[in-house]
Short mmCIF file of C-alpha atoms in Angstrom, two decimals:
data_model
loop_
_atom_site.label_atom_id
_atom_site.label_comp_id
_atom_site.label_asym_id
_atom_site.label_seq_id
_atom_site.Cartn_x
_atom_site.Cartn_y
_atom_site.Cartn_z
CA UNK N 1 0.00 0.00 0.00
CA UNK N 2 0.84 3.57 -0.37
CA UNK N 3 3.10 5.15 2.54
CA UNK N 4 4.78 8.42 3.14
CA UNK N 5 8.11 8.57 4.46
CA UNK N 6 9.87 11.45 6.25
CA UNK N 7 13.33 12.42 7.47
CA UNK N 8 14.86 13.28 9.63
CA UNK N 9 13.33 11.38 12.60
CA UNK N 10 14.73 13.89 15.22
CA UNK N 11 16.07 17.24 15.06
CA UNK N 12 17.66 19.29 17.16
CA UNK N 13 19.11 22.65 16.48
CA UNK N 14 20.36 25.87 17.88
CA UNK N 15 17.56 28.61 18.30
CA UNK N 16 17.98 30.58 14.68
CA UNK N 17 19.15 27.96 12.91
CA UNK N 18 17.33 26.60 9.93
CA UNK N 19 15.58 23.18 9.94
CA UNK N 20 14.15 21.64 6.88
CA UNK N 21 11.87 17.95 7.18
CA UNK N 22 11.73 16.04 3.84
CA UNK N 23 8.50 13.42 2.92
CA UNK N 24 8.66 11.08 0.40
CA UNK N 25 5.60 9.02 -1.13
CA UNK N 26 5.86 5.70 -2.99
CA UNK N 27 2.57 6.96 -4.94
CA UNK N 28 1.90 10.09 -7.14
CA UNK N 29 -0.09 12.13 -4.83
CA UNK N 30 -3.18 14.29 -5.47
CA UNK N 31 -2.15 16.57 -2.68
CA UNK N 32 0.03 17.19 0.48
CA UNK N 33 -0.80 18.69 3.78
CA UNK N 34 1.40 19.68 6.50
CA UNK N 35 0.79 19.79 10.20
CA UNK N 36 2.02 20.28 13.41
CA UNK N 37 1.64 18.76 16.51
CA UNK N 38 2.98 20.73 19.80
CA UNK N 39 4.05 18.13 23.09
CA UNK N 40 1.07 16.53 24.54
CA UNK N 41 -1.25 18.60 21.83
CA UNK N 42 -2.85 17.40 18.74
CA UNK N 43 -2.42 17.57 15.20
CA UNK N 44 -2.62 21.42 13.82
CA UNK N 45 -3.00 22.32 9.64
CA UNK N 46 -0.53 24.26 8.41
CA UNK N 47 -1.03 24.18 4.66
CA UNK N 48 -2.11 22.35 1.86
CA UNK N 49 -0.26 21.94 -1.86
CA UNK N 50 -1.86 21.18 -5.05
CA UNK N 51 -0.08 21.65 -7.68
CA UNK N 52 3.31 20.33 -9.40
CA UNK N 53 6.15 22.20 -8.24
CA UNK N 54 4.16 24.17 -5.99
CA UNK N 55 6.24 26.81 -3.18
CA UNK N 56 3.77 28.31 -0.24
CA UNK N 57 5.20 30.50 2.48
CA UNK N 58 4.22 31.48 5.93
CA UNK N 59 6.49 33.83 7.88
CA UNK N 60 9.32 31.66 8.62
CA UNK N 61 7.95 28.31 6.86
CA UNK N 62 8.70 27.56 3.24
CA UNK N 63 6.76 24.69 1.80
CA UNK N 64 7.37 22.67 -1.59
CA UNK N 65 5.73 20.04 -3.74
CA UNK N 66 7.83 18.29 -6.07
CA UNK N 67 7.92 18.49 -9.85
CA UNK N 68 6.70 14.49 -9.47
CA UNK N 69 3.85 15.36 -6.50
CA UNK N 70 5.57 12.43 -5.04
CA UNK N 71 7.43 14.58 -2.11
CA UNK N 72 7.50 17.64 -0.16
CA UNK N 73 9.81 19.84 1.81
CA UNK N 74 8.97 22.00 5.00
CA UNK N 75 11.99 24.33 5.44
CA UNK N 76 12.17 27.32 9.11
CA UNK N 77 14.45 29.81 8.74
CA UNK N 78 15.41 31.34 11.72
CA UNK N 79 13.96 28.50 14.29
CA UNK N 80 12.06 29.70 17.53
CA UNK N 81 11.68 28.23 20.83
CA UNK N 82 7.96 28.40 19.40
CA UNK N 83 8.47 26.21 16.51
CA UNK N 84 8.79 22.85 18.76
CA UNK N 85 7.17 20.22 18.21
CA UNK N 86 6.11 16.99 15.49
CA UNK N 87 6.14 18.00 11.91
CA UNK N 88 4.23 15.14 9.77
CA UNK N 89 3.29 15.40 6.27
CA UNK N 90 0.16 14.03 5.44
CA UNK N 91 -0.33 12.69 1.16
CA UNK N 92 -4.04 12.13 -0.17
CA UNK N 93 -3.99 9.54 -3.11
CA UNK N 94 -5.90 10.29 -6.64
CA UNK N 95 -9.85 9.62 -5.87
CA UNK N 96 -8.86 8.88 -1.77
CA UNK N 97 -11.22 10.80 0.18
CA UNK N 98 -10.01 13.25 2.24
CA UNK N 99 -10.26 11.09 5.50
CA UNK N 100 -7.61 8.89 4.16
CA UNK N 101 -4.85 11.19 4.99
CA UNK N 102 -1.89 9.23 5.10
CA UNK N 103 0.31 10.36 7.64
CA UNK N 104 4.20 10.75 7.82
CA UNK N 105 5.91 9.11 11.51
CA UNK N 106 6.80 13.08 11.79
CA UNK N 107 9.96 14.91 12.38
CA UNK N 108 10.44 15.95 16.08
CA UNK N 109 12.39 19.00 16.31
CA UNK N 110 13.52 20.81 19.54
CA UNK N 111 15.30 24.09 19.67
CA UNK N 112 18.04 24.83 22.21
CA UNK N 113 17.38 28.74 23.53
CA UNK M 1 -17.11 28.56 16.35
CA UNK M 2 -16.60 25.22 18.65
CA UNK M 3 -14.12 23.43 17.77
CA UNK M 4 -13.80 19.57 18.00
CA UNK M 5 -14.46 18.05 21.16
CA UNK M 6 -13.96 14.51 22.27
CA UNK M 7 -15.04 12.56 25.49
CA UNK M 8 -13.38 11.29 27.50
CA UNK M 9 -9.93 12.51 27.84
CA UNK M 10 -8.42 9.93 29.05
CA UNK M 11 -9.59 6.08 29.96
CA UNK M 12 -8.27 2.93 31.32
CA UNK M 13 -9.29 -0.35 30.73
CA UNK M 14 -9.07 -4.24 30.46
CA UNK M 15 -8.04 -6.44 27.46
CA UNK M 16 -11.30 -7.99 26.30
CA UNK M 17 -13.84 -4.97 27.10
CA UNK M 18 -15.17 -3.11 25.13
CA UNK M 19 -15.05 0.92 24.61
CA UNK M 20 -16.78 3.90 23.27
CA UNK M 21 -15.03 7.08 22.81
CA UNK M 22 -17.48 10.46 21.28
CA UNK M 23 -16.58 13.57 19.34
CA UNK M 24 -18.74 16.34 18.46
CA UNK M 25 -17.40 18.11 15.05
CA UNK M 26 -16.69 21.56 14.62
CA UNK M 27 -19.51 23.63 13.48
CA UNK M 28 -20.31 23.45 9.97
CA UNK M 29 -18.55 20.48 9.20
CA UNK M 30 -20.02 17.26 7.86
CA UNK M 31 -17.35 14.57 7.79
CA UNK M 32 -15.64 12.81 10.39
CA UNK M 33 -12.58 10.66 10.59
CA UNK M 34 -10.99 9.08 13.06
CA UNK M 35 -7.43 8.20 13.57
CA UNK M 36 -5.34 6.10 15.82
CA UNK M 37 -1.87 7.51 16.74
CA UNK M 38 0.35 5.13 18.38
CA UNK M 39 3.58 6.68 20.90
CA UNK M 40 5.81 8.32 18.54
CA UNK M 41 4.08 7.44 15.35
CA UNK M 42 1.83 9.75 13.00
CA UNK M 43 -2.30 8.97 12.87
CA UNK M 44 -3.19 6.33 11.42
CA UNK M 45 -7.13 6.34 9.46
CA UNK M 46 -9.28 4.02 11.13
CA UNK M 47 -12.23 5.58 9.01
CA UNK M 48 -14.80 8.34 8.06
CA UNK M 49 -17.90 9.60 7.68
CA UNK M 50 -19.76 11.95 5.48
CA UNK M 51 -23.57 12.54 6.35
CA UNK M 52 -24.46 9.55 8.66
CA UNK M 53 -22.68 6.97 5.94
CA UNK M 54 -19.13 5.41 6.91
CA UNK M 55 -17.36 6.52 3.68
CA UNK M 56 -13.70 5.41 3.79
CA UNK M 57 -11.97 2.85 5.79
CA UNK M 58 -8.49 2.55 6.82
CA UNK M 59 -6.67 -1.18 7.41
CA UNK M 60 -8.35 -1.87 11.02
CA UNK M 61 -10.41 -4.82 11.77
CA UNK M 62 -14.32 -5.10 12.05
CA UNK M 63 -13.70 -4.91 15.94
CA UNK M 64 -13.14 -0.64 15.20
CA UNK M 65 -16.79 0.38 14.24
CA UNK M 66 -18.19 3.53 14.49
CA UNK M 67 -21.55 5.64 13.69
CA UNK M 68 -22.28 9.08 12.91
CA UNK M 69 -25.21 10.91 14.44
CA UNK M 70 -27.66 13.74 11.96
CA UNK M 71 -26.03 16.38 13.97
CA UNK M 72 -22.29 14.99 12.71
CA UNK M 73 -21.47 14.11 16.14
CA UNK M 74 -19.73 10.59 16.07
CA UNK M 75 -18.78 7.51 18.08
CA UNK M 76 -15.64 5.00 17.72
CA UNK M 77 -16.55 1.54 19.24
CA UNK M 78 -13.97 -0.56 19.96
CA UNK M 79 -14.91 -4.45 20.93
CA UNK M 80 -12.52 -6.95 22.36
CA UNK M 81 -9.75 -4.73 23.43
CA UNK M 82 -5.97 -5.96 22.98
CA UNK M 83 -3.12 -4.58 24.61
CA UNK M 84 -2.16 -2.66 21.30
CA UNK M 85 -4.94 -0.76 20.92
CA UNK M 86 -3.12 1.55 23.37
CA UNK M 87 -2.54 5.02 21.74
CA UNK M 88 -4.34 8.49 21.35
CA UNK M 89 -7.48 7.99 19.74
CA UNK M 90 -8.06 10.95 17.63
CA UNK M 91 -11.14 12.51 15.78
CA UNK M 92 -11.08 14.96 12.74
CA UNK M 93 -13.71 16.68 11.25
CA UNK M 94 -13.42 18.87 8.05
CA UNK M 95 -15.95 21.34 5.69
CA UNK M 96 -16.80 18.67 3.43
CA UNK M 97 -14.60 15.97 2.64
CA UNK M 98 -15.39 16.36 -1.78
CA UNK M 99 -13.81 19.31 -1.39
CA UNK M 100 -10.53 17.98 0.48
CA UNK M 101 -10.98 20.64 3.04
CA UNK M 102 -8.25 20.81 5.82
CA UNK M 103 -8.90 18.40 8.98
CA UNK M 104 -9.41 19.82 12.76
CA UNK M 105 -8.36 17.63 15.04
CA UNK M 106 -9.89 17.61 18.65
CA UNK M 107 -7.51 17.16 21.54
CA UNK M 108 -8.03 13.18 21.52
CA UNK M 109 -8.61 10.27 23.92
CA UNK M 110 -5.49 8.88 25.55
CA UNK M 111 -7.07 4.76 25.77
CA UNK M 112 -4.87 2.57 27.46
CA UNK M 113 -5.76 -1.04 27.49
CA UNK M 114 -4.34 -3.67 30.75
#
């Protein structure tokens, strides 16, 4: 079956260094949505991509869809003590309904003040 | 707007029972899913459903059933409990799921099974 991948696991970085959390899907995807996840906290939506080759910002977050809409990039410049927490990408299939989300294991990241 | 709200928080209980955790949707919204998120792992979809109708089902056995009442609210059941059915049960409603509207997670039910 289809599953998204993501790297790195863990991440830990200096506060104002940059952090970037690849996902990879073995399928073609119709779209990709990003969310976050604080400690103890649930899921949060960040974004949603669409189309080929697609770049979406927010503040500090730079998101990409690959030429292939087979992966995805989330890159922080500049992290904050704010921006901890689970990063997953989440790929919808061609004709999967929206429920059927399938879910990256995340990328952790904490940020050393 | 009220967001997504599920009951209970948290619950304890023994292999072989049987539990039923409740989440009212955010206004508006007509689908619900409902994931399971193991320690450390993303949600996984149990299911959904759009408009009283289970719509979408994720790989989980017949033992995870659910209903959806006319005001969207909905209910996982879980029969027969096994020690891995442990994890944050969590429920996600959206606009309209034909549209691929975003998901709002409530806060979840922390289930663990002894």
């Amino acid at each position: 079956g289809q599953q998204v991948m993501q790297i790195p696991q863990y991440q830990h970085v200096q506060e104002g260094e940059d952090f970037t959390t690849y996902c990879n899907s073995s399928t073609t995807l119709s779209n990709i949505q990003w969310y976050k996840q604080r400690p103890g906290g649930h899921p949060v939506f960040l974004i949603q991509l669409v189309k080929s080759g697609e770049v979406k910002k927010q503040k500090r977050l730079t998101f990409q869809f690959g030429e292939a809409k087979k992966n995805s990039s989330l890159h922080i410049t500049a992290t904050q003590t704010t921006d901890v927490g689970t990063y997953f990408c989440a790929g919808l299939n061609y004709g999967g309904s929206q429920g059927n989300l399938i879910f990256g294991k995340g990328t952790k990241l904490s940020v050393k003040p | 707007e009220t967001g997504v709200t599920q009951s209970p928080t948290h619950l304890i209980k023994t292999r072989g029972q049987q539990v039923t955790l409740r989440c009212s949707s955010q206004s508006g919204h007509n689908t619900v899913s409902w994931y399971q998120q193991a320690l450390g792992q993303g949600p996984q979809f149990i299911f959904q459903y759009y408009r009283e109708e289970e719509n979408g089902r994720g790989n989980f056995p017949p033992r995870f059933s659910g209903l959806q009442f006319p005001n969207y609210s909905s209910e996982l059941n879980v029969n027969a409990l096994e020690l891995d059915d442990s994890a944050l049960y969590l429920c996600a409603s959206s606009l309209d799921w034909v549209v691929n509207s975003p998901l709002h997670f409530g806060n979840g039910t922390r289930l663990t099974v002894t």
